[in-house]
Coordinates of C-alpha atoms in Angstrom, one line a residue:
M250 CA 120.8 141.4 53.1
G251 CA 121.1 145.2 53.5
G252 CA 118.2 145.7 51.1
A253 CA 115.9 143.5 53.3
N254 CA 116.9 145.5 56.4
D255 CA 115.9 148.7 54.7
V256 CA 112.6 147.2 53.7
W257 CA 111.7 146.2 57.3
D258 CA 113.1 149.4 58.7
E259 CA 110.8 151.3 56.3
I260 CA 107.7 149.3 57.2
Q261 CA 108.6 149.5 61.1
N262 CA 108.8 153.3 60.7
D263 CA 105.4 153.4 59.1
D264 CA 102.8 153.3 61.9
Y265 CA 100.0 151.9 59.9
L266 CA 102.1 149.1 58.2
K267 CA 103.6 148.4 61.4
Q268 CA 100.5 147.5 63.1
I269 CA 99.6 145.1 60.3
V270 CA 102.9 143.2 59.9
Y271 CA 104.3 143.1 63.5
K272 CA 102.9 141.4 66.8
D273 CA 102.0 142.9 70.0
S274 CA 105.2 143.2 72.2
S275 CA 103.3 142.5 75.4
T276 CA 101.1 139.5 74.3
D277 CA 103.1 138.3 71.5
Q278 CA 99.9 138.2 69.2
P279 CA 99.0 140.0 66.2
V280 CA 97.8 143.6 66.7
S281 CA 94.0 143.6 67.3
L282 CA 91.5 144.8 64.9
T283 CA 90.6 147.5 67.2
S284 CA 94.3 148.9 67.4
V285 CA 94.3 148.9 63.6
Q286 CA 90.8 150.6 63.3
A287 CA 92.0 153.3 65.7
I288 CA 95.1 154.0 63.6
S289 CA 93.0 153.9 60.2
A290 CA 90.5 156.3 61.8
T291 CA 93.3 159.1 61.6
L292 CA 94.0 158.4 57.9
A293 CA 92.1 158.9 54.9
V294 CA 91.0 155.9 52.7
S295 CA 93.4 157.0 49.8
E296 CA 96.1 157.4 52.2
Q297 CA 95.5 153.8 53.6
L298 CA 95.5 152.5 50.1
S299 CA 98.6 154.3 49.3
R300 CA 100.5 153.1 52.1
L301 CA 99.1 149.4 51.6
T302 CA 100.2 149.6 47.9
H303 CA 103.5 150.9 48.8
G304 CA 104.1 148.1 51.3
I305 CA 103.0 145.6 48.9
N306 CA 105.4 146.9 46.3
L307 CA 108.3 146.8 48.9
L308 CA 107.6 143.1 49.7
E309 CA 107.3 142.1 46.1
R310 CA 110.5 143.8 45.4
E311 CA 112.3 142.3 48.4
L312 CA 110.8 138.8 47.3
H313 CA 112.2 139.3 43.8
V314 CA 115.5 140.1 45.1
Q315 CA 115.7 137.1 47.5
V316 CA 114.8 134.8 44.5
L317 CA 117.5 136.1 42.3
E318 CA 120.2 135.8 45.3
N319 CA 119.1 132.3 46.3
H320 CA 118.1 130.9 42.9
E321 CA 120.4 127.9 42.8
H322 CA 119.4 126.9 46.4
L323 CA 115.7 127.0 45.9
V324 CA 116.2 125.0 42.6
S325 CA 118.1 122.6 44.6
Q326 CA 115.3 122.2 47.3
A327 CA 112.7 121.9 44.4
M328 CA 114.5 118.9 43.0
W329 CA 114.8 117.2 46.5
V330 CA 111.1 117.7 46.8
D331 CA 110.4 115.9 43.6
R332 CA 112.8 113.0 44.7
L333 CA 111.2 112.6 48.0
E334 CA 107.7 112.6 46.4
T335 CA 109.1 109.7 44.1
I336 CA 110.3 107.8 47.2
L337 CA 107.1 108.3 49.1
A338 CA 105.2 106.9 46.1
D339 CA 107.5 103.9 46.0
M340 CA 107.1 103.3 49.7
Q341 CA 103.2 103.5 49.4
A342 CA 103.4 100.9 46.7
N343 CA 105.5 98.6 48.7
V344 CA 103.1 99.0 51.8
Q345 CA 100.3 98.1 49.6
R346 CA 102.1 95.0 48.4
L347 CA 102.9 94.0 52.2
L348 CA 99.3 94.5 53.2
S349 CA 98.1 92.2 50.3
S350 CA 100.6 89.7 51.4
V351 CA 99.5 89.7 55.2
E352 CA 96.0 89.6 54.3
R353 CA 96.7 86.5 52.0
L354 CA 98.7 85.1 54.9
R355 CA 95.8 85.8 57.4
S356 CA 93.5 83.9 55.3
K357 CA 95.8 80.8 55.2
V358 CA 96.2 80.8 59.0
V359 CA 92.8 81.8 60.5
E360 CA 90.6 79.4 58.8
P361 CA 92.8 76.4 59.7
F362 CA 92.9 77.9 63.1
N363 CA 89.2 78.0 63.6
K364 CA 88.8 74.6 62.2
L365 CA 91.5 73.2 64.6
E366 CA 89.8 75.1 67.4
T367 CA 86.4 73.8 66.8
Q368 CA 87.8 70.3 66.6
T369 CA 89.8 70.6 69.7
V370 CA 86.3 71.6 71.6
M371 CA 84.8 68.6 70.1
L372 CA 87.5 66.4 71.3
S373 CA 87.6 68.0 74.8
R374 CA 84.0 67.3 75.1
L375 CA 84.2 63.7 73.8
H376 CA 86.8 63.2 76.3
A377 CA 85.0 64.6 79.0
T378 CA 81.9 62.6 78.0
S379 CA 84.0 59.4 77.8
D380 CA 85.5 60.2 81.3
L381 CA 82.2 60.8 82.8
L382 CA 80.9 57.6 81.3
R383 CA 83.8 55.8 82.7
R384 CA 83.2 57.2 86.1
T385 CA 79.5 56.3 85.9
S386 CA 80.2 52.9 85.1
R387 CA 82.8 52.5 87.7
I388 CA 80.7 54.2 90.4
Q389 CA 77.7 51.8 89.6
Q390 CA 79.9 48.8 89.8
L391 CA 81.6 50.0 93.2
T392 CA 78.2 50.8 94.9
K393 CA 77.0 47.3 94.2
R394 CA 79.8 45.9 96.4
L395 CA 79.2 48.3 99.3
A396 CA 76.3 46.5 100.9
N397 CA 78.0 43.2 101.3
S398 CA 81.5 44.4 102.4
D399 CA 83.0 44.7 105.6
A400 CA 84.3 47.9 107.2
V401 CA 87.7 47.7 105.9
R402 CA 86.7 46.7 102.3
A403 CA 84.0 49.2 102.1
A404 CA 86.3 52.0 103.3
T405 CA 88.6 51.0 100.6
I406 CA 85.5 51.2 98.1
I407 CA 84.5 54.5 99.4
N408 CA 87.9 55.8 99.1
E409 CA 87.9 55.0 95.5
L410 CA 84.5 56.2 94.9
D411 CA 85.7 59.7 96.5
E412 CA 88.4 59.6 93.9
L413 CA 86.1 59.1 91.0
C414 CA 83.7 61.8 92.3
R415 CA 86.4 64.4 92.8
D416 CA 86.8 67.3 90.5
V417 CA 83.6 66.4 88.7
D418 CA 79.9 67.4 89.0
L419 CA 77.8 64.4 89.1
S420 CA 74.6 66.2 90.6
G421 CA 72.8 66.6 87.3
L422 CA 73.1 62.9 86.5
D423 CA 69.8 61.2 87.7
I424 CA 71.1 57.8 86.9
L425 CA 73.8 58.1 89.6
Q426 CA 71.5 59.8 92.3
E427 CA 70.6 56.6 94.0
D428 CA 74.3 55.4 93.9
L429 CA 75.5 58.7 95.5
R430 CA 72.7 58.4 98.2
L431 CA 73.9 54.7 99.0
M432 CA 77.6 56.1 98.9
R433 CA 76.6 58.6 101.8
T434 CA 74.5 56.1 103.9
E435 CA 77.2 53.5 103.6
T436 CA 80.0 56.2 104.5
Q437 CA 78.1 57.0 107.8
R438 CA 77.8 53.4 108.6
V439 CA 81.3 52.5 108.0
E440 CA 82.3 55.4 110.1
R441 CA 80.2 54.3 113.0
E442 CA 81.5 50.8 112.8
A443 CA 85.1 52.1 112.8
Q444 CA 84.5 54.3 115.8
Q445 CA 82.8 51.5 117.6
M446 CA 85.8 49.4 116.7
L447 CA 88.2 51.9 118.1
A448 CA 86.3 52.3 121.3
Q449 CA 86.4 48.6 121.8
G450 CA 89.9 48.3 120.9
L451 CA 90.9 50.9 123.4
N452 CA 88.9 49.5 126.1
T453 CA 90.7 46.0 125.6
L454 CA 93.9 47.7 124.5
S455 CA 93.8 45.6 121.3
Q456 CA 96.3 46.8 119.0
Q457 CA 94.9 44.9 115.9
E458 CA 91.3 46.4 116.4
V459 CA 92.7 49.8 116.9
A460 CA 94.8 49.6 113.7
T461 CA 91.9 48.2 111.8
A462 CA 89.9 51.2 112.8
F463 CA 92.5 53.6 111.9
Q464 CA 92.9 51.9 108.6
V465 CA 89.2 52.5 107.9
F466 CA 89.6 56.1 108.9
H467 CA 92.4 56.5 106.7
S468 CA 90.5 55.2 103.7
L469 CA 87.7 57.6 104.7
G470 CA 90.1 60.6 105.0
T471 CA 89.2 61.2 108.6
E472 CA 92.2 59.9 110.5
E473 CA 93.4 63.5 111.6
R474 CA 89.9 64.3 112.8
E475 CA 89.5 61.2 114.7
V476 CA 92.7 61.8 116.5
N477 CA 91.8 65.3 117.4
Q478 CA 88.3 64.0 118.5
L479 CA 89.9 61.3 120.7
L480 CA 92.2 63.8 122.2
E481 CA 89.4 66.1 123.0
K482 CA 87.2 63.5 124.4
T483 CA 89.7 62.0 126.5
L484 CA 90.7 65.3 127.9
A485 CA 87.2 66.3 128.8
T486 CA 86.7 63.2 130.6
I487 CA 89.6 63.8 132.7
K488 CA 88.6 67.2 133.4
S489 CA 85.0 66.2 134.5
S490 CA 86.5 63.4 136.8
A491 CA 89.2 65.7 138.2
E492 CA 86.6 68.5 138.9
K493 CA 84.3 65.9 140.7
A494 CA 87.2 64.5 142.7
L495 CA 87.9 68.1 144.0
D496 CA 84.4 69.4 144.5
I497 CA 84.0 70.4 148.0
Q498 CA 80.4 69.4 148.1
N499 CA 81.0 65.9 146.7
L500 CA 84.0 65.5 149.1
N501 CA 81.6 66.5 152.1
Q502 CA 79.2 63.9 151.0
N503 CA 81.8 61.2 150.7
S504 CA 83.3 62.0 154.1
T505 CA 79.8 62.1 155.7
T506 CA 79.2 58.5 154.1
Q507 CA 82.6 57.5 155.8
D508 CA 81.6 59.0 159.2
R509 CA 78.9 56.2 160.4
N510 CA 78.4 58.1 163.5
A511 CA 77.1 61.2 161.7
K512 CA 74.7 59.3 159.4
A513 CA 71.7 59.4 161.8
K514 CA 72.1 63.0 162.7
V515 CA 72.9 66.3 161.2
T516 CA 74.7 68.9 163.4
P517 CA 72.2 71.7 164.1
G518 CA 72.9 74.9 162.1
R519 CA 74.5 73.1 159.3
A520 CA 72.7 72.7 156.0
S521 CA 73.0 70.0 153.5
G522 CA 75.5 71.0 150.8
S523 CA 77.7 73.0 153.3
T524 CA 81.2 73.7 152.2
Y525 CA 82.4 73.0 155.8
P526 CA 83.6 69.5 156.2
G527 CA 82.0 67.7 159.2
N528 CA 85.1 65.3 159.8
I529 CA 88.4 66.7 158.7
T530 CA 90.0 63.3 158.7
N531 CA 87.3 61.7 156.6
F532 CA 87.4 64.9 154.3
R533 CA 90.9 64.4 153.5
N534 CA 90.7 60.5 153.2
A535 CA 87.8 61.2 150.6
L536 CA 90.0 63.8 148.9
W537 CA 93.2 61.5 148.4
T538 CA 90.8 58.6 147.8
G539 CA 89.2 60.4 144.9
W540 CA 92.5 61.8 143.6
E541 CA 94.2 58.6 143.6
Q542 CA 91.3 57.0 141.6
V543 CA 91.6 59.7 138.9
L544 CA 95.2 59.2 138.7
S545 CA 95.8 55.4 139.1
S546 CA 92.5 54.3 137.3
L547 CA 91.4 57.0 134.8
I548 CA 94.5 58.8 133.7
F549 CA 96.5 55.5 133.6
T550 CA 93.9 53.8 131.6
H551 CA 93.7 56.8 129.1
C552 CA 97.6 56.9 129.0
C553 CA 97.7 53.5 127.8
Q554 CA 94.9 54.0 125.2
I555 CA 96.8 57.0 123.8
A556 CA 100.0 55.3 123.8
L557 CA 98.5 52.5 121.9
V558 CA 97.0 55.0 119.3
Q559 CA 100.4 56.4 118.8
K560 CA 102.1 53.1 118.4
V561 CA 99.6 52.3 115.8
L562 CA 100.0 55.7 114.1
R563 CA 103.9 55.4 114.1
N564 CA 104.0 52.3 112.5
S565 CA 105.1 52.8 108.9
Q566 CA 103.5 49.4 107.9
G567 CA 100.6 48.4 110.0
I568 CA 98.1 45.6 109.7
N569 CA 96.6 44.6 106.2
G570 CA 99.0 47.0 104.6
F571 CA 97.7 50.2 106.3
T572 CA 100.2 53.1 106.2
A573 CA 99.5 55.8 108.7
T574 CA 100.0 59.5 107.5
S575 CA 98.6 61.4 110.5
E576 CA 100.9 64.0 111.7
K577 CA 99.5 63.8 115.1
G578 CA 101.0 60.3 115.3
S579 CA 104.4 61.5 116.2
D580 CA 103.5 63.6 119.2
I581 CA 100.1 62.6 120.4
V582 CA 101.4 61.2 123.7
L583 CA 103.5 64.4 124.3
T584 CA 100.5 66.8 123.3
F585 CA 98.1 64.7 125.7
W586 CA 100.4 64.5 128.5
N587 CA 101.2 68.3 128.5
K588 CA 97.6 69.0 128.3
T589 CA 96.7 66.7 130.9
N590 CA 99.3 68.0 133.2
E591 CA 98.2 71.7 132.5
M592 CA 94.7 70.8 133.2
L593 CA 95.3 69.0 136.6
T594 CA 97.5 71.8 137.7
K595 CA 94.7 74.2 136.8
Q596 CA 92.1 72.3 138.7
L597 CA 94.2 71.8 141.8
S598 CA 94.9 75.6 141.8
E599 CA 91.1 76.4 141.4
A600 CA 90.2 73.9 144.1
A601 CA 92.7 75.2 146.4
Q602 CA 91.5 78.8 145.8
S603 CA 87.8 78.0 146.1
S604 CA 88.2 76.0 149.6
S605 CA 90.6 76.7 152.3
F606 CA 90.1 73.0 153.5
V607 CA 91.2 71.7 150.1
K608 CA 94.0 74.1 150.1
Q609 CA 95.2 73.0 153.5
A610 CA 95.1 69.4 152.7
L611 CA 97.1 69.8 149.4
E612 CA 99.7 72.0 151.1
G613 CA 100.0 70.0 154.4
E614 CA 100.0 66.8 152.7
Y615 CA 102.0 67.6 149.7
P616 CA 104.2 64.4 149.8
K617 CA 101.1 62.3 149.6
L618 CA 100.1 64.3 146.5
L619 CA 103.4 64.1 145.0
R620 CA 103.5 60.2 145.9
L621 CA 100.3 59.7 143.8
H622 CA 101.8 61.3 140.8
L623 CA 105.1 59.7 141.0
D624 CA 103.2 56.2 141.5
L625 CA 101.4 57.0 138.2
H626 CA 104.5 57.8 136.6
K627 CA 106.1 54.6 137.9
R628 CA 103.3 52.6 136.4
L629 CA 103.6 54.2 133.2
Q630 CA 107.4 53.2 132.9
A631 CA 106.6 49.7 134.1
D632 CA 103.7 49.1 131.7
P633 CA 105.1 47.8 128.3
I634 CA 102.6 49.8 126.3
T635 CA 103.6 53.2 128.1
S636 CA 107.2 52.5 128.8
N637 CA 109.5 55.4 127.8
L638 CA 106.7 57.5 126.4
F639 CA 106.1 59.6 129.5
P640 CA 109.6 60.8 130.6
N641 CA 108.6 62.9 133.4
T642 CA 106.0 63.5 135.8
G643 CA 105.3 67.1 134.8
D644 CA 104.8 70.0 137.2
C645 CA 101.4 69.1 138.5
G646 CA 101.1 69.8 142.3
H647 CA 104.4 71.4 142.5
Q648 CA 102.8 74.9 143.2
F649 CA 102.0 73.5 146.8
E650 CA 105.6 72.4 147.4
T651 CA 106.8 75.9 148.7
A652 CA 103.9 76.2 151.2
Y653 CA 104.6 72.5 152.5
L654 CA 108.3 73.3 153.0
S655 CA 107.6 76.4 154.9
R656 CA 105.4 74.5 157.1
S657 CA 107.8 71.7 157.5
I658 CA 110.8 74.1 158.5
A659 CA 108.3 75.9 160.8
R660 CA 107.5 72.6 162.6
L661 CA 111.3 71.9 163.0
L662 CA 112.2 75.3 164.0
D663 CA 109.3 75.7 166.5
S664 CA 110.2 72.5 168.2
V665 CA 113.6 73.7 168.7
H666 CA 112.4 77.1 170.0
G667 CA 110.1 75.4 172.4
M668 CA 112.9 73.3 174.0
F669 CA 114.9 76.3 174.8
S670 CA 112.0 78.4 176.2
S671 CA 113.3 78.0 179.8
E672 CA 116.7 78.6 181.3
S673 CA 117.4 75.0 181.8
P674 CA 118.9 72.7 178.8
P675 CA 116.4 70.6 176.9
T676 CA 115.7 67.3 178.3
T677 CA 116.1 63.9 176.4
E678 CA 112.2 63.5 176.3
Q679 CA 112.2 66.9 174.3
V680 CA 115.0 65.9 172.0
D681 CA 113.2 62.6 171.4
I682 CA 110.1 64.5 170.4
L683 CA 112.3 66.5 168.0
I684 CA 113.8 63.3 166.6
R685 CA 110.3 61.9 166.0
T686 CA 109.6 65.2 164.2
I687 CA 112.7 64.8 162.1
T688 CA 112.1 61.2 161.5
N689 CA 108.6 62.0 160.2
E690 CA 109.6 64.6 157.9
L691 CA 112.2 62.5 156.5
S692 CA 109.8 59.6 156.1
V693 CA 107.3 61.5 154.3
S694 CA 109.9 63.3 151.9
L695 CA 111.2 60.0 150.7
V696 CA 108.8 59.9 147.8
E697 CA 111.2 62.2 145.6
D698 CA 115.0 62.6 146.0
A699 CA 114.6 66.4 145.4
L700 CA 112.1 66.8 148.1
S701 CA 114.2 64.6 150.7
L702 CA 117.2 66.9 149.9
T703 CA 115.3 70.0 150.6
V704 CA 113.9 68.5 153.7
A705 CA 117.2 67.3 154.8
R706 CA 118.5 71.0 154.4
N707 CA 115.7 72.2 156.5
I708 CA 116.6 69.6 159.3
G709 CA 120.1 70.8 159.1
K710 CA 118.9 74.3 159.7
A711 CA 117.0 73.2 162.8
I712 CA 120.1 71.2 164.1
Q713 CA 122.1 74.5 163.5
L714 CA 119.5 76.5 165.5
F715 CA 119.6 73.8 168.2
Y716 CA 123.6 74.3 168.4
L717 CA 123.1 78.0 168.4
K718 CA 120.5 77.9 171.2
G719 CA 123.0 75.6 173.2
E720 CA 125.9 78.0 172.7
Q721 CA 124.0 81.0 173.8
M722 CA 123.0 79.1 177.0
L723 CA 126.7 78.2 177.9
S724 CA 128.1 79.7 181.1
V725 CA 131.3 81.7 180.4
G726 CA 133.9 83.3 182.8
G727 CA 135.9 82.3 185.8
E728 CA 132.7 80.3 187.3
A729 CA 132.9 78.1 184.3
T730 CA 136.7 77.4 184.2
Q731 CA 137.5 76.9 187.9
V732 CA 138.8 73.7 188.7
I733 CA 139.7 74.0 192.7
E734 CA 136.1 74.0 194.0
P735 CA 133.3 71.4 193.4
P736 CA 131.8 72.0 190.0
T737 CA 129.7 75.2 189.9
A738 CA 126.1 75.7 188.6
G739 CA 127.5 77.2 185.4
Q740 CA 129.7 74.3 184.8
M741 CA 126.9 71.9 185.6
L742 CA 124.8 73.7 183.0
N743 CA 127.7 73.6 180.3
V744 CA 128.0 69.8 181.0
S745 CA 124.2 69.3 180.6
V746 CA 124.3 71.3 177.2
A747 CA 127.4 69.1 176.1
N748 CA 125.5 65.9 177.0
I749 CA 122.2 66.9 175.3
V750 CA 124.0 68.1 172.1
Y751 CA 125.7 64.7 172.1
Y752 CA 122.6 62.9 172.6
L753 CA 120.9 64.7 169.8
M754 CA 123.9 64.1 167.6
N755 CA 123.7 60.4 168.5
Q756 CA 119.9 60.1 167.8
V757 CA 120.3 61.9 164.4
R758 CA 122.9 59.5 163.4
R759 CA 120.8 56.5 164.5
V760 CA 117.8 57.9 162.3
V761 CA 120.2 58.2 159.4
T762 CA 121.5 54.8 160.0
N763 CA 118.0 53.3 160.2
M764 CA 117.0 55.0 157.0
A765 CA 120.1 54.5 155.2
S766 CA 118.6 52.0 152.8
S767 CA 115.8 54.3 151.6
L768 CA 117.4 57.8 152.2
P769 CA 119.1 59.2 149.3
A770 CA 122.8 59.7 149.6
S771 CA 122.5 63.5 148.9
S772 CA 120.2 63.6 151.9
T773 CA 122.6 61.6 154.1
G774 CA 125.5 63.8 153.2
E775 CA 123.4 66.9 154.0
L776 CA 122.4 65.4 157.5
N777 CA 126.0 64.4 158.3
K778 CA 127.3 67.9 157.4
S779 CA 124.9 69.5 159.9
L780 CA 126.3 67.1 162.6
A781 CA 129.8 68.2 162.2
N782 CA 129.3 71.4 164.3
A783 CA 128.4 69.3 167.3
D784 CA 132.1 68.5 168.1
S785 CA 133.1 72.3 167.8
L786 CA 130.4 73.0 170.4
T787 CA 131.8 70.3 172.6
R788 CA 135.4 71.6 172.2
Q789 CA 134.1 75.2 172.9
I790 CA 132.8 74.0 176.4
L791 CA 135.9 71.9 177.2
A792 CA 138.8 74.1 175.9
P793 CA 138.5 76.6 178.5
L794 CA 138.3 74.0 181.3
V795 CA 141.2 72.2 180.0
A796 CA 143.2 75.2 179.7
S797 CA 142.4 76.0 183.3
I798 CA 143.3 72.7 184.4
Q799 CA 146.8 73.1 182.7
D800 CA 147.4 76.3 184.6
S801 CA 146.6 74.9 187.8
I802 CA 148.9 72.0 187.2
E803 CA 151.8 74.3 186.2

């Protein structure tokens, strides 16, 4: 290896040979031709040839030395090359044999596969043709029966025809065009007959007709659509009737008709169609009559009809083996009832916003509105078709309850304040007026236990105010407790207050006794609780006087 280093050192020390053998250190590329030419320009040609010859000799000598030193290793490498060539030749022969085998196998597989594929396509086409012929034959047989079949039988046939026409294109078959046209015509006819049957069955509440109609709809695949259309149509009818019953101009016309004295003349300055009612009493009568008709006639009828539809749809096995599958069947009544309550609530609110007269009537006579809705619910609970299907009255009209209760307690408290407007105690006549107000408030609140309880609490507040006003009027001090002289004016005042409080207490108890059969127990308890303070007021008047008597005796 030392000789090799000497050779390379000698080449490296020669500027000319170094440029040819070594790479440029900056670019790691062979030295460019330009650089070689630049160095060659400084040397003669003979000198260049001499140096090249010397360099070649050096390399040949070094190559000879390396061959001698590594002779055995080179021979070994040559032997391995021969062996590798032999192995590669064997591998090539094996690959060629494998390719030949694969080609033979391919010829044995592809040809049968192509034949099988062709036969499969032919078989599928034969099957499709056979199925099409079978469908065509069956369609022609069924369409011949359509014209002379009733709605139920025709619907069953149409259902089978739909199954035959499903998932297959029959538009290109001229032989079936007349049958398909007849099928569409008969479908429309059967659907119309079923709709008429449903309408007639709902009008007469005939379960058999309704069930038969829905059997037809089920066969036609329109059961769900018919239920939705029935709900939409029913709700639209109720909405229209509610709007008409609450329309201010319509109410004015009805109230004018009721007022016979106003038929022959029109008040000067009041145009026809005015939103100002000519007679408030007739106006309110028209309002409540119209709303009662909406609830007791229209909505009750539709509730019965919807309940009948739900009963039919819920029957797992109906008439003629019809099995209902409509998802609406399980909750159609609940859906209808909720939407009806929402719509009526909205209509009442909009009517109150558009007319102050309607608002005053709804707020001032809220118990009447509540009674109408409760009467509807009672009828629904009593009817065998709708029993237990409408569990609550809904929130319709409850938006006017707060205003009514505010007016109710205002009437009670104003009556008490008016009785104590002077320095003298209230008279029995004034207390009787308050009792009549209390009786009236209790009477109109009997439509609902919750309303009655709230009114009873308001009455209790009025009674407590009466006690408070009476207590503030009492005379205190020595004048009220002296027992030596004749009764003073203060003592007479206290006696009058005690008597009028006692009179009020007895009158309220009489009212409670008279209404015991209709007044809820919770309301009775609330009123009795408000009367408990009457005794304490009497004791407050008598206690100082009794103490003074005891002192005088001692």
